[in-house]
CSV table of C-alpha atoms in Angstrom, one decimal:
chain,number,residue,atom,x,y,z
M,1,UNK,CA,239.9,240.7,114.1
M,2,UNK,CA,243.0,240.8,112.3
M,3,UNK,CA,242.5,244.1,110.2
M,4,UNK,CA,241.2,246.2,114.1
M,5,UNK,CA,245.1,244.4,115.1
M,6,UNK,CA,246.7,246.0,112.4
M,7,UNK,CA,245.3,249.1,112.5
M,8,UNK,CA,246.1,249.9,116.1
M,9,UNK,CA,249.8,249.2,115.1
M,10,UNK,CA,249.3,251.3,112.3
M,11,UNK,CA,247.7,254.1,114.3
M,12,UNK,CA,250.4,253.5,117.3
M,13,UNK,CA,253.4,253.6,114.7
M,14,UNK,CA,252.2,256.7,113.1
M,15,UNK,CA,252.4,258.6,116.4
M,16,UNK,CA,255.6,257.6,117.4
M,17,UNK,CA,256.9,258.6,113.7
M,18,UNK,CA,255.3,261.9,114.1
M,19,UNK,CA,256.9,262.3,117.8
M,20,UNK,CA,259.9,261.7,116.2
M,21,UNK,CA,259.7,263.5,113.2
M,22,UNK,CA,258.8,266.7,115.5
M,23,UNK,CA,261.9,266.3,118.1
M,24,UNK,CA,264.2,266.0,115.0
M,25,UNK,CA,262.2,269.4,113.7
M,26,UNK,CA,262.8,270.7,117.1
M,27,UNK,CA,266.6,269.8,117.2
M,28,UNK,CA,266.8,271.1,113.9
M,29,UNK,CA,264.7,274.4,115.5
M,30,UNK,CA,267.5,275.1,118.4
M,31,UNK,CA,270.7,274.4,116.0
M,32,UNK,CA,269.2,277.0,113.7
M,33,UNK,CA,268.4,279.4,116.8
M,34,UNK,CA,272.2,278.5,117.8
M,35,UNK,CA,273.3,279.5,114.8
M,36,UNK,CA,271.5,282.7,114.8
M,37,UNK,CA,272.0,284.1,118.0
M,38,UNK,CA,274.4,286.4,117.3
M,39,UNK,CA,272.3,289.2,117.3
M,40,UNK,CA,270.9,288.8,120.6
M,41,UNK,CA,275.0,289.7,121.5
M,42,UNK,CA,275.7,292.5,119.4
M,43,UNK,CA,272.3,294.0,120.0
M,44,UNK,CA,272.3,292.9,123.8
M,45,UNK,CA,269.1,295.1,124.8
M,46,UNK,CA,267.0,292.8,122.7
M,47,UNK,CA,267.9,289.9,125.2
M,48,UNK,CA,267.6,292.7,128.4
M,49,UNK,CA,264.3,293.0,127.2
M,50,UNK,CA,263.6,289.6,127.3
M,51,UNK,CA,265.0,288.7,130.3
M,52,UNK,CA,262.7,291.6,131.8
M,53,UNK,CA,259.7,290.0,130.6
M,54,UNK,CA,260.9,286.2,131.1
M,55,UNK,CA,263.1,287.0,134.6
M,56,UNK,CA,262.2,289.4,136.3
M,57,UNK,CA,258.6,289.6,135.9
M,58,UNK,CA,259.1,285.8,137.5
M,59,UNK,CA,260.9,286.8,140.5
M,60,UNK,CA,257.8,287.4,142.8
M,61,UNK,CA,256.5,284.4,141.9
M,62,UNK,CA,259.8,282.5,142.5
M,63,UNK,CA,260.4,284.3,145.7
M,64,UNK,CA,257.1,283.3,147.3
M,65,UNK,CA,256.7,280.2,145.8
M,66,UNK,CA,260.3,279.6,147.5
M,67,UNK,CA,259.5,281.1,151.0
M,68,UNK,CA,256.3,278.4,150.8
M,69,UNK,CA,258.0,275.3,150.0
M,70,UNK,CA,260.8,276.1,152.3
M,71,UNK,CA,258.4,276.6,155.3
M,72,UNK,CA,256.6,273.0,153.9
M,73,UNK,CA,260.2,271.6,154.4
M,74,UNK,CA,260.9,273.0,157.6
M,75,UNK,CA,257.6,271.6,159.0
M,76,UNK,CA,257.4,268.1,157.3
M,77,UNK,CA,261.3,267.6,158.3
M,78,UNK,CA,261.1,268.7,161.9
M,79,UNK,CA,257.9,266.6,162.0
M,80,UNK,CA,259.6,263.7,160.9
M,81,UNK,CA,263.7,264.3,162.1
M,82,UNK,CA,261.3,264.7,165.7
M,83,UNK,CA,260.8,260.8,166.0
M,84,UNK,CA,264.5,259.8,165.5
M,85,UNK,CA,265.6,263.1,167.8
M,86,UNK,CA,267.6,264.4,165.3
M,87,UNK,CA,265.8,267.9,164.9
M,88,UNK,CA,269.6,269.4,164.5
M,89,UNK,CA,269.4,267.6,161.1
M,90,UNK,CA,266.7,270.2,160.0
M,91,UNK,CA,269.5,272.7,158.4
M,92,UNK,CA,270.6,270.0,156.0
M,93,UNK,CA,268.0,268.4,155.2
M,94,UNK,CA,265.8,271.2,153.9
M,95,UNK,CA,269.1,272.6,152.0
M,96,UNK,CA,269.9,269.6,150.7
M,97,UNK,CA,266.5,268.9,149.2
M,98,UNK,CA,266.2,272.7,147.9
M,99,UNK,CA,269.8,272.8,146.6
M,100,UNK,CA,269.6,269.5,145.0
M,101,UNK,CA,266.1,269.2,143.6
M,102,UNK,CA,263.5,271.2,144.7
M,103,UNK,CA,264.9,274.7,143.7
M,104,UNK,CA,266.1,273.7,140.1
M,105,UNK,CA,263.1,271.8,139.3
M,106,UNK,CA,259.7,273.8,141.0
M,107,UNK,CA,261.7,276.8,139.1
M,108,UNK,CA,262.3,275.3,136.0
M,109,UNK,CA,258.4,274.4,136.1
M,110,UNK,CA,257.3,277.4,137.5
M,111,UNK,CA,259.1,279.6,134.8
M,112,UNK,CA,257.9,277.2,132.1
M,113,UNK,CA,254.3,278.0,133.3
M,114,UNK,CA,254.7,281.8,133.9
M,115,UNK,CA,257.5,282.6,131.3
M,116,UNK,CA,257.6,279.9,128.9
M,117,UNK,CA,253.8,279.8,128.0
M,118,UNK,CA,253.6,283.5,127.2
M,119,UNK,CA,256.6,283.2,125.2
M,120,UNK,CA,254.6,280.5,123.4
M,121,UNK,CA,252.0,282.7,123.0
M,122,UNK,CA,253.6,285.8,122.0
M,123,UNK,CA,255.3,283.7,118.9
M,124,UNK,CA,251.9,282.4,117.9
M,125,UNK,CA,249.8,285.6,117.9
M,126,UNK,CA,253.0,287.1,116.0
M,127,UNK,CA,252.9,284.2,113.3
M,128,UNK,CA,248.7,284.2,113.8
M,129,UNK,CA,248.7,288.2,112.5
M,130,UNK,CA,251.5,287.6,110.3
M,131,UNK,CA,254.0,289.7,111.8
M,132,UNK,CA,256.2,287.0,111.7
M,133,UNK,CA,255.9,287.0,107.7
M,134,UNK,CA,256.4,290.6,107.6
M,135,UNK,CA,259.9,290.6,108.9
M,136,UNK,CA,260.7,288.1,106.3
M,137,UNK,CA,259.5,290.4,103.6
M,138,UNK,CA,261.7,293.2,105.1
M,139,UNK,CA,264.3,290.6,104.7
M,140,UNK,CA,264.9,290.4,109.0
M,141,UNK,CA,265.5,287.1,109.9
M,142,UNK,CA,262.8,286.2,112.2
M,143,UNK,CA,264.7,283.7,114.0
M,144,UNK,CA,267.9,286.1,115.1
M,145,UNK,CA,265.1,288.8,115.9
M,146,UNK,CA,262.4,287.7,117.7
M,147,UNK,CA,263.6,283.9,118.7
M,148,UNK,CA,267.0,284.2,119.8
M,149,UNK,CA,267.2,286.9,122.3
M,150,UNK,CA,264.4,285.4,124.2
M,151,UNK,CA,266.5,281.9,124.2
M,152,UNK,CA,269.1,283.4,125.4
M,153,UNK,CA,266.9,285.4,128.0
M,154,UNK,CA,265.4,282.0,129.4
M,155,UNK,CA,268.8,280.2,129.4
M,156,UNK,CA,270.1,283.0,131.7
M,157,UNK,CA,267.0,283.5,133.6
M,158,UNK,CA,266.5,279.6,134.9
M,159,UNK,CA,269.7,279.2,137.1
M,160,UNK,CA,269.6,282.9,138.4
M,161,UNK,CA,266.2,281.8,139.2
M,162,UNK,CA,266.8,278.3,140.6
M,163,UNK,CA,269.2,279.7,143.0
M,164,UNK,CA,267.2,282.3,144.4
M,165,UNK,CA,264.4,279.6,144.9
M,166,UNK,CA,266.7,277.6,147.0
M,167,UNK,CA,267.9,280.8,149.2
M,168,UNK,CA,264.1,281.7,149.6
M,169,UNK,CA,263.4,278.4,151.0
M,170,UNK,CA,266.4,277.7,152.9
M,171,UNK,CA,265.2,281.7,154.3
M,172,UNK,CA,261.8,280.2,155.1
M,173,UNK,CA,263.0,276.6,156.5
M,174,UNK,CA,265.0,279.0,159.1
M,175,UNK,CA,261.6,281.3,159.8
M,176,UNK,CA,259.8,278.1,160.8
M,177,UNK,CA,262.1,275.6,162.3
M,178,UNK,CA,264.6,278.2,164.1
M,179,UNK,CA,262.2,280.9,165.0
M,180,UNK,CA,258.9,279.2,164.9
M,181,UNK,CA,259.9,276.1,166.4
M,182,UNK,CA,263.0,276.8,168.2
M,183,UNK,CA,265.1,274.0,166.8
M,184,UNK,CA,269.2,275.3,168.2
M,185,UNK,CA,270.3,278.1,165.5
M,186,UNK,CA,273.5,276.8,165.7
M,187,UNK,CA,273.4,273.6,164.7
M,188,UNK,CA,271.1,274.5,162.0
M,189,UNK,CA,273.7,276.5,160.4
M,190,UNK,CA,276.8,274.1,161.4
M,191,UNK,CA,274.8,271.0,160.0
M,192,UNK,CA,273.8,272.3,157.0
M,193,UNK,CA,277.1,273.6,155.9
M,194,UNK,CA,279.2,270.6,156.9
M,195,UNK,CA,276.6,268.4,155.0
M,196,UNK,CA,276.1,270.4,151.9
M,197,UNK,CA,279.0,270.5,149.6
M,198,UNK,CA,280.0,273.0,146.9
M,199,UNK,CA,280.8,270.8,144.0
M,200,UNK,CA,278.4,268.0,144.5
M,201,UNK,CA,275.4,269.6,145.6
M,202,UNK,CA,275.5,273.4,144.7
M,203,UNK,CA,277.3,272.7,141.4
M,204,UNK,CA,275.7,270.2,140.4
M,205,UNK,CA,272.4,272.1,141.3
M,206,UNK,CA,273.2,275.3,138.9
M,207,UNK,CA,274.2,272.5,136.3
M,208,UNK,CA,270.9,270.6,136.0
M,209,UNK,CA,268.8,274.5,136.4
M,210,UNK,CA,270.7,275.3,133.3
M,211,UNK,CA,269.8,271.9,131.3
M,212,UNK,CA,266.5,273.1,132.5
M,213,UNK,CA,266.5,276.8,131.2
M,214,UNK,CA,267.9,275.4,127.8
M,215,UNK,CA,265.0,272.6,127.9
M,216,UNK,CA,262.2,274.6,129.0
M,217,UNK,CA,263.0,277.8,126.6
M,218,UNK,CA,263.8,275.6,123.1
M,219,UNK,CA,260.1,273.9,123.5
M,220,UNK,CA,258.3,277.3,124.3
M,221,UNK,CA,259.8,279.0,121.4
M,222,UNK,CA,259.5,276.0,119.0
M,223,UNK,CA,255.4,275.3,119.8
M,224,UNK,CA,255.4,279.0,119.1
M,225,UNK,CA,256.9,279.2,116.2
M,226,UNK,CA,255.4,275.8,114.8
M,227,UNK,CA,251.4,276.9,115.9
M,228,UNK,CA,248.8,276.7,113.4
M,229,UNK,CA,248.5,280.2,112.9
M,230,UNK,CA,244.9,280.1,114.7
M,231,UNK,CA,243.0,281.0,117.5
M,232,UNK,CA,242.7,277.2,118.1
M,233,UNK,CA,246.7,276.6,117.0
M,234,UNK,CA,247.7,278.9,119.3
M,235,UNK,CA,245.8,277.9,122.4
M,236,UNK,CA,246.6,274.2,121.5
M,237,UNK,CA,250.1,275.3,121.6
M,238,UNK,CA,250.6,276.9,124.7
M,239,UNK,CA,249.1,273.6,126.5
M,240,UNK,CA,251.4,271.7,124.7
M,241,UNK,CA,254.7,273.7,125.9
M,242,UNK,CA,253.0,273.4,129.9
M,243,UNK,CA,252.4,270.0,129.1
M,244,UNK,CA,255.9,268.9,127.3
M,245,UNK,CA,257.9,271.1,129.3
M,246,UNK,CA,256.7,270.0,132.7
M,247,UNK,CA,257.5,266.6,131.4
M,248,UNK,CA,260.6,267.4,130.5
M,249,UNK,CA,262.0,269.0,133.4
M,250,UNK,CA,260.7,265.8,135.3
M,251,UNK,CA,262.0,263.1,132.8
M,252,UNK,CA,265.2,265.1,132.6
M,253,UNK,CA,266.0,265.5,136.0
M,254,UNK,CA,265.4,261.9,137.0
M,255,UNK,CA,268.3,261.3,134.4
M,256,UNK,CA,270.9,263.9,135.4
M,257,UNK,CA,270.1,262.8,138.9
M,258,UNK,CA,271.2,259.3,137.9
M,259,UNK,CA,274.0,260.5,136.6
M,260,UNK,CA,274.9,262.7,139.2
M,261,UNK,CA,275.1,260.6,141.8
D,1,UNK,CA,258.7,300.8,129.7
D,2,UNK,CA,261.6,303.2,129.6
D,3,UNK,CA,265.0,301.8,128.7
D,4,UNK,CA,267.2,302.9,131.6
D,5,UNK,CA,264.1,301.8,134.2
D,6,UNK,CA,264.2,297.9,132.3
D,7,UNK,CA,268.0,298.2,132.4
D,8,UNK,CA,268.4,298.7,135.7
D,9,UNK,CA,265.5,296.2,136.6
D,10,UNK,CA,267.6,293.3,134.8
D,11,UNK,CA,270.8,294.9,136.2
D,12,UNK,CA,269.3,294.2,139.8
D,13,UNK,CA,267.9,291.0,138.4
D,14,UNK,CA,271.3,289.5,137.9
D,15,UNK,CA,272.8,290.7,140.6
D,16,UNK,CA,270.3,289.2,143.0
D,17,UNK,CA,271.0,285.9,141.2
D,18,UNK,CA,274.3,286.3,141.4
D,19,UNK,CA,274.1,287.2,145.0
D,20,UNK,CA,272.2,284.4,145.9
D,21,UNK,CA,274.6,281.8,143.8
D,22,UNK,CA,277.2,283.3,146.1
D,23,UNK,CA,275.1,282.9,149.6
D,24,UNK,CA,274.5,279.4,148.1
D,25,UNK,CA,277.9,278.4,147.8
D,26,UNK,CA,279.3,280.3,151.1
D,27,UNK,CA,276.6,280.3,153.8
D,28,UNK,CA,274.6,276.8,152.7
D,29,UNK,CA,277.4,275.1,151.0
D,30,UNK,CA,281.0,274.7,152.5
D,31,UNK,CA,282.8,276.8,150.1
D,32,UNK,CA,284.4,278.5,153.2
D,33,UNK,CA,285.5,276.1,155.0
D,34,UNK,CA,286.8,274.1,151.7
D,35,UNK,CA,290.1,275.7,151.1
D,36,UNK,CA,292.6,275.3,154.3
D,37,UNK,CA,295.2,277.5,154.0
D,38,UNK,CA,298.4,275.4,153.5
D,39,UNK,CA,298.1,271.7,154.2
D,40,UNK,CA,300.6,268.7,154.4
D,41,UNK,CA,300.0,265.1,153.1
D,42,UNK,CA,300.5,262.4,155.9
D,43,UNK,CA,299.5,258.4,155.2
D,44,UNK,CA,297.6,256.1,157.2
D,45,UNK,CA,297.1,252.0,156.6
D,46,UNK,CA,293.7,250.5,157.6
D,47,UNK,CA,293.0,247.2,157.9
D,48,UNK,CA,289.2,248.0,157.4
D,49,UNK,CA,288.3,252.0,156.7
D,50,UNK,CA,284.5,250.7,157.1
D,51,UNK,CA,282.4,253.7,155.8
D,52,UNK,CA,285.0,256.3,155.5
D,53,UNK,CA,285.3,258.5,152.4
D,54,UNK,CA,287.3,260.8,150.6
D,55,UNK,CA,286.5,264.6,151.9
D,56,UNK,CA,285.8,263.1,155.3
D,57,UNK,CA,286.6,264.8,158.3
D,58,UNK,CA,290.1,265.0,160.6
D,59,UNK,CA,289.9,265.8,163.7
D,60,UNK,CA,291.9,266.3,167.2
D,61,UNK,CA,289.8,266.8,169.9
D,62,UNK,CA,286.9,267.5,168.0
D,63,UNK,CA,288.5,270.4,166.2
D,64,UNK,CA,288.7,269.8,162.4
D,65,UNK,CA,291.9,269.9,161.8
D,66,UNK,CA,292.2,268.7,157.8
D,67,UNK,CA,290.4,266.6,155.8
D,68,UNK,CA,290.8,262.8,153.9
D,69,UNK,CA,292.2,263.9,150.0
D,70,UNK,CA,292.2,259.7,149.1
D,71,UNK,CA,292.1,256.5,149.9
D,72,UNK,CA,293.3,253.4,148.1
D,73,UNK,CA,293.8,249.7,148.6
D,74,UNK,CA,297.4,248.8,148.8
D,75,UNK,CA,298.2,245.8,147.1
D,76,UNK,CA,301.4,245.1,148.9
D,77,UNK,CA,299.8,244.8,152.0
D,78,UNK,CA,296.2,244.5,151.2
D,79,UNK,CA,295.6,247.4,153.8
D,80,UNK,CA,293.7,250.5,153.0
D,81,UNK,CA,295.7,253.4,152.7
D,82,UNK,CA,294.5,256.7,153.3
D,83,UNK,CA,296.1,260.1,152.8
D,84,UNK,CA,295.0,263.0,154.9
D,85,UNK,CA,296.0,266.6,154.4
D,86,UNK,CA,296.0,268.5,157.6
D,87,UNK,CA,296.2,272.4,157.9
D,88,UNK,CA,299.9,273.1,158.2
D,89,UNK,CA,299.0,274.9,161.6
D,90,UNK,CA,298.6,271.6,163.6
D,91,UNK,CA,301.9,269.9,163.8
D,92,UNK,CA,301.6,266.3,165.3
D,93,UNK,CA,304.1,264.2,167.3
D,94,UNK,CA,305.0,261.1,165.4
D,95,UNK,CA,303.8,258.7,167.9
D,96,UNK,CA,299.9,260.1,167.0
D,97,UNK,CA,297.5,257.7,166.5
D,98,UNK,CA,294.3,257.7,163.9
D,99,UNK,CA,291.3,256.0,164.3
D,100,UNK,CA,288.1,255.9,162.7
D,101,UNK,CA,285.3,257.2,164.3
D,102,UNK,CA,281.7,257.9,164.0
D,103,UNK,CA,280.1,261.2,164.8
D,104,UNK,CA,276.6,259.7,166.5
D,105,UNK,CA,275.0,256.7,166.5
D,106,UNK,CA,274.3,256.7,162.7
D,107,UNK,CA,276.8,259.5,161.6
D,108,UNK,CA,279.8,260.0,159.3
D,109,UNK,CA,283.1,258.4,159.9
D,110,UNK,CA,286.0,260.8,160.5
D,111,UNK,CA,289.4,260.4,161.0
D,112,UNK,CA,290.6,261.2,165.2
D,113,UNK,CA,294.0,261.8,165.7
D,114,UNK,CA,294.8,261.4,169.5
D,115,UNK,CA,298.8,262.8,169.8
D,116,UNK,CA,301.3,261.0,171.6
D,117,UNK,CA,304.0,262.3,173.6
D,118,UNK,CA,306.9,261.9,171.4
D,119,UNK,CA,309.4,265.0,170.6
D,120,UNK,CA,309.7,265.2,166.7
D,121,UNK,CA,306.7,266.3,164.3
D,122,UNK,CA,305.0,264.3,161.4
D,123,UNK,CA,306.0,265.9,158.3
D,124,UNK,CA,304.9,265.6,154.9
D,125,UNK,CA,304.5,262.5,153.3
D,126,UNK,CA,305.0,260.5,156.6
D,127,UNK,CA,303.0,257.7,158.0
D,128,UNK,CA,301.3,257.3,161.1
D,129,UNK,CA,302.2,254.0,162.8
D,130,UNK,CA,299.5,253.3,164.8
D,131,UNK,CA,296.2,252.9,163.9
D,132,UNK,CA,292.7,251.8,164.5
D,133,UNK,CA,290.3,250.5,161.8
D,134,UNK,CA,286.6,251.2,162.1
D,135,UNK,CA,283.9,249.5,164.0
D,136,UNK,CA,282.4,246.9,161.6
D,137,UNK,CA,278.4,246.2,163.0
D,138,UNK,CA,278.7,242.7,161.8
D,139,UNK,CA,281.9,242.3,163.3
D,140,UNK,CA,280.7,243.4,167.0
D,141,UNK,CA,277.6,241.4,166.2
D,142,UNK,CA,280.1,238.1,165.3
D,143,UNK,CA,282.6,238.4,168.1
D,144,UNK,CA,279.1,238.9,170.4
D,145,UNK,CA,277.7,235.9,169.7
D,146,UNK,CA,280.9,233.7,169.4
D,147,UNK,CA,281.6,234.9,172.9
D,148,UNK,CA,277.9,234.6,174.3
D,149,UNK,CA,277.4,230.7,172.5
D,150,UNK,CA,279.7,229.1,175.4
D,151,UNK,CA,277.6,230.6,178.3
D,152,UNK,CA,273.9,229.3,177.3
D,153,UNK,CA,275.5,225.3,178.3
């Protein structure tokens, strides 16, 4: 009785250890990636590269992922704002959600899923075939070369992306509650601006999106870089970053919220 | 992929996302309207500024004429007092009175100036005398009953 007690501590204990052992790896991961990024400055195509594959390869994805949930909003809200005959309230309310939570975060999570996980990937197989390796036998760091500039891609990526996530849905909120539903055009507009403010909405939108980019990026290249170098190490890995990352983004934006406000 | 092509794709890349930070703050946010051109500071004393906040509405006739830059409690008279800066277009007679309102049933509280009739302008840093605090629910609800409990004998 006693000894199956004690070994469920023990077993509990050594996982939160090893949790913590691998954020303090991953900490230590991003300073060194920080400390080497200044080649994905002085050689900026490495990070336009990048930022091809991780941005703009995401934009259609973003875009219509944006038009949807902005239509959702439009619908839901007038369905709801209907019963207190406030449908003028639609304008604000679907840019307030989009501006304030739903752009940053569905983009943050929808980059981590399209962008982040074949980032994870890409490190892997490179470590898996040992290409990684041979860059450290031709004396290239593989950190500045191959890490870096896509850190730097991601970081940059997210808020660009977050933003147009938010103007795609606040496009498709219009489509269905101004010219689906005929809710005044006007007031749409006049509501949303009055209610949504620069600083404390819009800023502090672009400010969590960019928490996000840095969040999402550092634990896509760090399962990469830190995979078994297996076909079973790499796929493991790549669930991991969907996994962490989506938790991440959530965890993290419950606290900047709560700090926000 | 050729360089010049994934070049110019970032290139349009940023500048969408740049584009759309703009649209963001100017057509969903109120960057636009945020910066009145030249304003001046006038003071108000509450005795009960209910729900009002800083970056709250002023209006005249339903025309936003400037906005509430702070409010604090003043110790001296334990009155709130709030300072308004109002677009240096709108000149006000000195006899203008300020109330707090609220825009709908369940809406904001703004600031109405109603002008009086006097000849002389407030100016910067002035005070506007006459006042009217906001409508507290409990209050109406108090003075309601209080007046209502006689009747029922």
């Amino acid at each position: 009785m006693m000894a199956a007690l004690t070994k469920n501590f023990v077993g509990l204990g050594r996982r939160v250890m090893n949790s913590l052992w691998r954020i303090g790896i991953g900490a230590r991961f991003l300073s060194l990636i920080l400390l080497n990024s200044g080649i994905s400055f002085s050689r900026f195509h490495l990070t336009v590269k990048e930022l091809f594959f991780s941005g703009v390869m995401s934009l259609i994805i973003i875009l219509v992922a944006g038009m949807f949930v902005g239509m959702v909003l439009g619908l839901q809200g007038y369905e709801t704002l209907k019963r207190y005959g406030s449908e003028s309230a639609l304008g604000s309310l679907v840019a307030l959600s989009l501006v304030r939570e739903l752009g940053p975060v569905l983009a943050a999570l929808l980059f981590a899923s399209r962008a982040g996980s074949a980032m994870t990937a890409e490190i892997g197989l490179m470590k898996a075939t040992e290409q990684i390796s041979a860059m450290e036998m031709m004396a290239i760091n593989p950190i500045a070369r191959v890490v870096a500039p896509r850190f730097w891609a991601g970081v940059f990526a997210v808020p660009l992306l977050a933003a147009m996530f938010s103007v795609m849905g606040v496009f498709g909120g219009y489509l269905v509650g101004v010219v689906l539903i005929g809710v005044d055009e006007g007031s749409f507009w006049s509501q949303m601006q009055s209610n949504v403010d620069f600083q404390h909405d819009v800023l502090n939108g672009v400010f969590k999106s960019c928490v996000f980019g840095v969040v999402v990026t550092a634990i896509a290249l760090f399962e990469g870089y830190d995979a078994p170098p297996t076909a079973e190490g790499v796929s493991g890995a790549t669930t991991r970053t969907v996994v962490e990352s989506s938790l991440a983004i959530l965890i993290l934006d419950f606290i900047l919220t709560a700090l926000m406000i | 992929m050729e360089r010049t092509t994934l070049d110019l794709w970032v290139g349009i890349f940023v500048v969408a996302g740049l584009g759309a930070l703009v649209t963001l703050a100017l057509k969903v946010g109120n960057l636009g309207t945020y910066n009145m051109s030249e304003t001046y500071q006038v003071e108000a004393y509450f005795s009960n500024i209910g729900g009002l906040k800083a970056q709250a509405s002023v209006k005249s006739s339903g025309v936003l004429v400037g906005r509430v830059s702070n409010i604090t409690l003043d110790t001296e008279r334990y009155e709130a007092k709030v300072t308004m800066s109002i677009d240096k277009r709108y000149q006000f007679p000195q006899d203008t009175f300020a109330n707090i309102l609220t825009s709908g049933l369940l809406g904001e509280q703004y600031i109405g100036l109603v002008p009086g009739g006097e000849e002389g302008f407030l100016k910067s840093g002035d005070v506007v005398k006459k006042t009217q605090s906001a409508v507290v629910l409990e209050d109406l609800i108090g003075k309601f009953l209080f007046n209502s409990a006689p009747e029922k004998k």
